[in-house]
Amino acid sequence: MNALWHGFADMGAVDRDGAFVIARGEGAYVFDTAGKRYLDATAGLWFANVGHGRGEIADATAAQLRTIAHYSNFGDLTEAPTQELAEKLSSIAPVPGSKIFFTSGGSDSVETAAKLARRYWHEQGRADKKILVGRRFAYHGMHYASTSLGGLTPNKEGYGVLVEDTRTVEWNDAKSLLALIEEIGAERIAAFFCEPIIGAGGVYLPPEGYLAEVRQICRDHDILFVADEVVTGFGRIGGSWFASTRFDLRPDLMTTAKGLTSGYLPMGAVFIAPHLAEPFYAGGTWFRHGYTYGGHAGAAAAALANLAIVEREGLLEEAARLETTLHVALAPLAEHPRVAEVRSGLGAVAAVQLVDPSEGPALVKTLREHGISGRAAGAGAMQISPSFVMTDAQVADLVAGFASALG
């Protein structure tokens, strides 16, 4: 019996059939323990933006670990690479002058944003603004607040009410948010959480004009707008560091992780607009919140090396290339009788939606037989989110593997 309990898994099936063990990675490929090579369709779990096997990141991390791995960022403590990374992130932030609060990952980032949103209104003398609003199909992580905010019903089953004062609106209709505001009152709503592209919930692209409309609704009703860019951040949107930059969203809070280090070490960050940080920077007010490994020095060194690679190799532009290449190359799969639709055309992401969602797990295994490492997201959506180093020729191989696996 396996001692390792996998996340999001039927452990009976894993125990029966065995795990798929990845031994190493190189660029857009991963290899199993037998040495078989697979095109990585998902960049790990949306994160390996610069590709696998980057010795430069490993070297930068090792050098930092030999100096000091980590100490703490509580109180007045920090380490040099953590300070440097915060300044770097602030310089590329969608809102100039943003403050950076480091976390250990995406769920931590969402949890931090949820607490900070409520605490901000408390400091403004408006403590009744507590309700946090998410969208159907949204995935915001698996902590208490992030599970409650998420719009994926199976992820909530069996837990009861985790965090009160959360609501869910339709994912693609801004009028749904307006209706909720009219029903319960803007004076009770603290924040609206919005993935620019819904990721793990099935890769749903925003309808034309949707993001601008919900952003304006939040402005008009004095509701904080939280852009969840754990997936779309650091280039995944294509051509820009963030979707919030591409769509001029100017979020009050922005949650990130994944592409910050390309997964070489766990790390996340919350970007906090200056007006939201002001009550806490004025002095005398503590945000009593933090994580032991938030701003980890070794992770900060990895992040700095990762961001340097993105800039030096023009990977934001490469992600924009993949936006077009994936959209064109995947389009013919929509004609397959087992495929309901292909969702693509915005960012280096796509989904091949199966007619029968129950076929997803079996197709993942069939894809491996054809040299593709993939996964299902949402209800039978085969996720595609490759590393930005994937070439057009490799995209063609990826699509051929999908076509063969579909039969």
Coordinates of C-alpha atoms in Angstrom, one line a residue, residues 29-405:
Y29 CA 9.6 17.4 -21.9
V30 CA 9.4 15.2 -18.8
F31 CA 10.8 11.7 -18.5
D32 CA 9.5 8.7 -16.4
T33 CA 11.7 6.4 -14.4
A34 CA 12.1 4.1 -17.4
G35 CA 13.4 7.0 -19.5
K36 CA 10.4 7.4 -21.7
R37 CA 9.9 11.0 -22.9
Y38 CA 6.6 12.9 -22.7
L39 CA 5.6 16.3 -24.0
D40 CA 4.4 18.2 -20.9
A41 CA 1.0 19.6 -21.9
T42 CA 0.5 21.4 -18.6
A43 CA 3.8 22.8 -17.5
G44 CA 3.5 20.7 -14.3
L45 CA 0.5 22.3 -12.7
W46 CA 0.4 25.5 -14.8
F47 CA 3.7 26.7 -13.3
A48 CA 6.8 25.7 -15.3
N49 CA 6.7 28.8 -17.5
V50 CA 10.5 28.7 -18.3
G51 CA 10.5 25.0 -18.8
H52 CA 12.2 22.2 -16.9
G53 CA 15.8 21.6 -16.0
R54 CA 17.0 25.2 -15.7
G55 CA 20.4 24.9 -14.1
E56 CA 20.6 28.7 -13.7
I57 CA 17.7 28.6 -11.2
A58 CA 19.1 25.7 -9.3
D59 CA 22.5 27.4 -9.1
A60 CA 21.0 30.6 -7.8
T61 CA 19.0 28.8 -5.2
A62 CA 22.0 26.7 -4.1
A63 CA 24.2 29.7 -3.7
Q64 CA 21.5 31.4 -1.5
L65 CA 21.0 28.2 0.6
R66 CA 24.7 28.1 1.3
T67 CA 24.6 31.6 2.6
I68 CA 21.4 31.5 4.5
A69 CA 18.4 29.4 3.5
H70 CA 15.8 31.5 5.3
Y71 CA 15.3 33.3 8.6
S72 CA 12.0 35.2 8.8
N73 CA 10.1 38.2 7.5
F74 CA 8.1 38.9 10.7
G75 CA 8.6 42.2 12.5
D76 CA 11.6 44.1 11.0
L77 CA 13.4 40.9 9.8
T78 CA 14.1 40.0 6.2
E79 CA 16.9 38.9 3.8
A80 CA 18.5 40.7 0.9
P81 CA 17.0 38.6 -2.0
T82 CA 13.5 38.9 -0.5
Q83 CA 13.8 42.7 -0.5
E84 CA 15.2 42.7 -4.0
L85 CA 12.4 40.5 -5.2
A86 CA 9.8 42.7 -3.6
E87 CA 11.2 45.8 -5.4
K88 CA 11.3 43.9 -8.7
L89 CA 7.7 42.8 -8.4
S90 CA 6.6 46.3 -7.5
S91 CA 8.3 47.6 -10.6
I92 CA 6.3 45.3 -12.9
A93 CA 3.0 45.5 -10.9
P94 CA -0.2 46.5 -12.8
V95 CA -0.7 49.3 -10.1
P96 CA 2.4 51.4 -9.7
G97 CA 3.8 51.5 -6.2
S98 CA 2.2 48.2 -5.1
K99 CA 3.3 46.6 -1.9
I100 CA 4.3 42.9 -1.9
F101 CA 3.2 40.4 0.8
F102 CA 4.9 37.0 0.3
T103 CA 3.3 33.7 0.9
S104 CA 4.1 30.0 0.3
G105 CA 1.7 29.5 -2.6
G106 CA -1.5 30.3 -4.3
S107 CA -4.0 29.2 -1.7
D108 CA -2.0 31.2 0.9
S109 CA -2.2 34.2 -1.4
V110 CA -6.0 34.0 -1.7
E111 CA -6.3 33.5 2.1
T112 CA -4.2 36.5 2.6
A113 CA -6.2 38.7 0.2
A114 CA -9.5 37.5 1.8
K115 CA -8.3 38.5 5.3
L116 CA -6.8 41.7 4.2
A117 CA -9.9 42.8 2.3
R118 CA -12.0 42.4 5.4
R119 CA -9.4 44.0 7.7
Y120 CA -9.1 47.0 5.3
W121 CA -12.7 47.8 5.6
H122 CA -12.5 47.4 9.4
E123 CA -9.8 50.0 9.4
Q124 CA -12.0 52.3 7.4
G125 CA -14.7 52.1 10.0
R126 CA -16.9 49.9 7.8
A127 CA -16.7 46.5 9.5
D128 CA -20.0 45.4 8.0
K129 CA -18.3 45.0 4.6
K130 CA -17.4 41.3 5.1
I131 CA -19.0 39.3 2.3
L132 CA -16.5 37.9 -0.2
V133 CA -17.9 37.1 -3.7
G134 CA -16.5 34.5 -6.2
R135 CA -17.8 33.0 -9.5
R136 CA -19.2 29.7 -10.7
F137 CA -16.4 27.3 -11.9
A138 CA -13.8 29.4 -10.1
Y139 CA -10.9 27.7 -8.3
H140 CA -9.1 29.9 -5.7
G141 CA -7.2 27.2 -3.8
M142 CA -8.0 24.7 -1.0
H143 CA -7.7 26.6 2.3
Y144 CA -10.8 27.6 4.2
A145 CA -11.5 30.9 2.6
S146 CA -10.4 29.8 -0.9
T147 CA -12.5 26.7 -0.8
S148 CA -15.6 28.7 0.3
L149 CA -14.9 31.3 -2.5
G150 CA -14.5 28.7 -5.2
G151 CA -17.3 27.9 -7.5
L152 CA -16.6 24.2 -7.9
T153 CA -19.3 22.3 -5.9
P154 CA -17.4 18.9 -5.6
N155 CA -14.5 20.7 -3.8
K156 CA -17.0 21.8 -1.1
E157 CA -18.8 18.5 -0.6
G158 CA -18.6 16.9 2.9
Y159 CA -17.1 19.9 4.8
G160 CA -20.2 21.9 5.8
V161 CA -19.9 25.7 5.9
L162 CA -16.3 26.6 6.1
V163 CA -16.3 30.4 5.9
E164 CA -19.6 32.3 6.3
D165 CA -20.3 35.5 4.4
T166 CA -19.2 34.1 0.9
R167 CA -21.4 34.2 -2.2
T168 CA -21.1 32.9 -5.7
V169 CA -22.3 34.6 -8.9
E170 CA -22.4 33.5 -12.6
W171 CA -19.0 33.2 -14.2
N172 CA -19.7 35.0 -17.4
D173 CA -22.5 37.5 -16.7
A174 CA -21.6 40.8 -15.0
K175 CA -25.3 41.5 -14.4
S176 CA -25.2 38.5 -12.0
L177 CA -22.8 40.5 -9.8
L178 CA -25.1 43.6 -10.1
A179 CA -28.1 41.5 -9.0
L180 CA -26.2 40.2 -5.9
I181 CA -25.3 43.8 -5.0
E182 CA -28.9 44.9 -5.3
E183 CA -30.0 41.9 -3.2
I184 CA -27.7 42.2 -0.2
G185 CA -26.3 45.7 -0.5
A186 CA -22.9 47.0 -1.5
E187 CA -22.4 48.1 2.1
R188 CA -22.0 44.5 3.1
I189 CA -19.7 43.3 0.3
A190 CA -15.9 43.5 0.9
A191 CA -14.4 42.1 -2.3
F192 CA -15.1 40.4 -5.6
F193 CA -12.5 37.7 -6.5
C194 CA -12.0 37.2 -10.3
E195 CA -9.7 34.9 -12.2
P196 CA -9.1 36.7 -15.6
I197 CA -9.1 33.2 -17.1
I198 CA -10.8 30.5 -15.1
G199 CA -8.1 27.9 -14.8
A200 CA -8.6 24.6 -12.9
G201 CA -12.4 25.0 -13.2
G202 CA -12.1 24.1 -16.9
V203 CA -10.2 26.9 -18.7
Y204 CA -13.0 29.3 -19.4
L205 CA -12.0 32.5 -21.2
P206 CA -13.8 35.8 -20.3
P207 CA -16.5 37.0 -22.7
E208 CA -15.6 40.1 -24.6
G209 CA -15.8 43.1 -22.3
Y210 CA -16.6 41.1 -19.2
L211 CA -13.5 42.0 -17.2
A212 CA -13.8 45.7 -17.8
E213 CA -17.5 45.6 -16.9
V214 CA -17.1 43.8 -13.5
R215 CA -14.1 46.0 -12.7
Q216 CA -16.2 49.1 -13.2
I217 CA -19.1 47.6 -11.2
C218 CA -16.7 47.2 -8.3
R219 CA -15.5 50.8 -8.6
D220 CA -19.0 52.1 -8.8
H221 CA -20.1 50.2 -5.6
D222 CA -17.0 50.6 -3.5
I223 CA -16.1 46.9 -3.6
L224 CA -12.5 45.7 -3.7
F225 CA -11.5 44.0 -6.9
V226 CA -9.2 41.0 -6.4
A227 CA -7.6 39.6 -9.5
D228 CA -6.6 36.0 -8.9
E229 CA -3.6 35.7 -11.2
V230 CA -2.1 32.5 -9.7
V231 CA -2.5 30.9 -13.2
T232 CA -2.4 33.9 -15.5
G233 CA 0.4 35.8 -13.8
F234 CA 4.1 36.1 -14.9
G235 CA 3.4 35.7 -18.6
R236 CA 0.8 33.0 -19.0
I237 CA -1.7 35.6 -20.3
G238 CA 0.7 36.2 -23.3
G239 CA 2.6 39.4 -24.1
S240 CA 2.3 40.9 -20.6
W241 CA 3.4 40.0 -17.1
F242 CA -0.2 40.0 -15.9
A243 CA -3.7 39.9 -17.3
S244 CA -4.4 42.9 -15.1
T245 CA -1.9 44.8 -17.2
R246 CA -3.2 43.5 -20.5
F247 CA -6.8 44.4 -19.6
D248 CA -5.9 47.6 -17.6
L249 CA -7.8 46.2 -14.5
R250 CA -5.8 48.0 -11.9
P251 CA -6.8 45.6 -9.1
D252 CA -6.9 46.5 -5.5
L253 CA -5.4 43.2 -4.7
M254 CA -3.7 40.6 -7.0
T255 CA -2.9 37.1 -5.9
T256 CA 0.0 35.2 -7.6
A257 CA 2.2 32.1 -7.2
K258 CA 3.1 29.3 -9.8
G259 CA 5.0 31.3 -12.5
L260 CA 6.7 33.4 -9.9
T261 CA 9.4 30.7 -9.5
S262 CA 8.2 28.5 -12.4
G263 CA 7.7 25.9 -9.7
Y264 CA 11.3 25.5 -8.8
L265 CA 10.5 26.3 -5.2
P266 CA 7.1 27.0 -3.6
M267 CA 6.3 30.7 -3.4
G268 CA 3.4 33.1 -3.8
A269 CA 2.9 36.9 -3.5
V270 CA 0.0 39.3 -3.0
F271 CA 0.2 42.6 -4.8
I272 CA -1.5 45.3 -2.7
A273 CA -2.4 48.7 -4.3
P274 CA -1.0 51.7 -2.4
H275 CA -4.4 53.0 -1.2
L276 CA -5.1 49.6 0.4
A277 CA -1.7 49.5 2.1
E278 CA -1.9 53.1 3.4
P279 CA -3.7 52.4 6.7
F280 CA -1.1 49.8 7.6
Y281 CA 1.9 51.8 6.4
A282 CA 0.7 55.0 8.3
G283 CA 2.0 53.4 11.5
G284 CA 0.4 51.9 14.6
T285 CA -1.7 49.3 12.8
W286 CA -0.6 45.7 12.6
F287 CA -1.8 43.2 10.0
R288 CA -1.4 40.2 12.3
H289 CA -0.9 37.6 9.6
G290 CA 2.0 35.9 7.9
Y291 CA 3.7 32.6 7.1
T292 CA 6.8 30.9 8.4
Y293 CA 8.2 30.5 4.9
G294 CA 6.7 33.7 3.4
G295 CA 9.5 35.5 1.5
H296 CA 11.8 32.4 1.9
A297 CA 15.3 33.6 0.8
G298 CA 16.0 30.5 -1.3
A299 CA 12.7 30.8 -3.1
A300 CA 13.3 34.5 -3.6
A301 CA 16.6 33.7 -5.3
A302 CA 14.9 31.2 -7.5
A303 CA 12.2 33.7 -8.4
L304 CA 14.8 36.4 -9.3
A305 CA 16.6 33.9 -11.6
N306 CA 13.3 32.8 -13.1
L307 CA 12.2 36.4 -13.9
A308 CA 15.6 37.1 -15.4
I309 CA 15.2 34.2 -17.8
V310 CA 11.7 35.4 -18.8
E311 CA 13.1 38.8 -19.7
R312 CA 16.4 37.7 -21.3
E313 CA 14.8 35.1 -23.5
G314 CA 11.7 37.2 -24.4
L315 CA 9.3 34.6 -23.0
L316 CA 6.4 37.0 -22.6
E317 CA 6.5 37.3 -26.4
E318 CA 6.9 33.5 -26.7
A319 CA 3.7 33.1 -24.6
A320 CA 1.9 35.4 -27.1
R321 CA 3.2 33.2 -29.9
L322 CA 1.7 30.2 -28.2
E323 CA -1.6 32.0 -27.8
T324 CA -1.9 32.0 -31.6
T325 CA -0.2 28.7 -32.3
L326 CA -2.4 26.8 -29.8
H327 CA -5.6 28.4 -31.1
V328 CA -4.8 27.5 -34.7
A329 CA -3.4 24.0 -34.2
L330 CA -6.0 22.8 -31.8
A331 CA -9.0 24.0 -33.8
P332 CA -9.4 20.8 -35.9
L333 CA -9.9 18.7 -32.7
A334 CA -13.3 20.4 -32.2
E335 CA -14.6 18.3 -35.1
H336 CA -13.9 15.0 -33.3
P337 CA -17.1 13.3 -32.1
R338 CA -15.7 12.9 -28.6
V339 CA -14.9 16.6 -28.3
A340 CA -17.6 19.2 -27.4
E341 CA -15.5 22.3 -28.0
V342 CA -12.0 23.6 -27.9
R343 CA -11.5 26.7 -25.7
S344 CA -8.5 28.8 -26.7
G345 CA -7.3 32.1 -28.2
L346 CA -6.3 34.0 -25.0
G347 CA -3.0 33.4 -23.4
A348 CA -0.9 30.3 -23.5
V349 CA -3.8 28.1 -22.3
A350 CA -6.5 26.0 -23.9
A351 CA -8.9 23.2 -23.1
V352 CA -10.2 20.3 -25.1
Q353 CA -13.7 19.8 -23.7
L354 CA -14.9 16.2 -23.8
V355 CA -18.5 15.4 -24.7
D356 CA -18.5 12.8 -21.9
P357 CA -16.6 14.3 -18.9
S358 CA -16.3 10.8 -17.3
E359 CA -13.8 9.9 -20.0
G360 CA -11.2 12.4 -18.7
P361 CA -9.2 10.1 -16.3
A362 CA -9.0 7.3 -18.9
L363 CA -7.9 9.8 -21.6
V364 CA -5.1 11.1 -19.4
K365 CA -3.7 7.6 -19.3
T366 CA -4.2 7.1 -23.0
L367 CA -2.3 10.3 -23.7
R368 CA 0.7 8.9 -21.9
E369 CA 0.7 6.0 -24.3
H370 CA 1.1 8.6 -27.1
G371 CA 3.9 10.5 -25.4
I372 CA 1.8 13.3 -23.8
S373 CA 1.7 14.1 -20.1
G374 CA -1.7 15.8 -19.4
R375 CA -4.5 16.2 -17.0
A376 CA -8.2 16.9 -16.9
A377 CA -9.5 20.2 -15.4
G378 CA -13.1 21.0 -14.4
A379 CA -15.6 18.6 -15.9
G380 CA -13.8 16.7 -18.6
A381 CA -11.7 19.6 -19.9
M382 CA -8.3 18.4 -21.0
Q383 CA -6.0 21.2 -19.8
I384 CA -3.3 22.6 -22.1
S385 CA -0.9 25.1 -20.6
P386 CA 2.6 24.4 -21.9
S387 CA 5.9 25.9 -20.9
F388 CA 6.7 29.1 -22.9
V389 CA 9.7 27.3 -24.5
M390 CA 7.5 24.9 -26.3
T391 CA 8.1 25.3 -30.1
D392 CA 5.5 25.4 -32.8
A393 CA 6.8 22.0 -34.0
Q394 CA 6.3 20.6 -30.4
V395 CA 2.7 22.0 -30.4
A396 CA 2.1 20.1 -33.6
D397 CA 3.4 16.9 -31.9
L398 CA 1.1 17.7 -28.9
V399 CA -2.0 18.0 -31.1
A400 CA -1.1 14.8 -33.0
G401 CA -0.8 13.0 -29.7
F402 CA -4.2 14.2 -28.7
A403 CA -5.7 13.2 -32.0
S404 CA -4.2 9.7 -31.7
A405 CA -5.4 9.3 -28.1

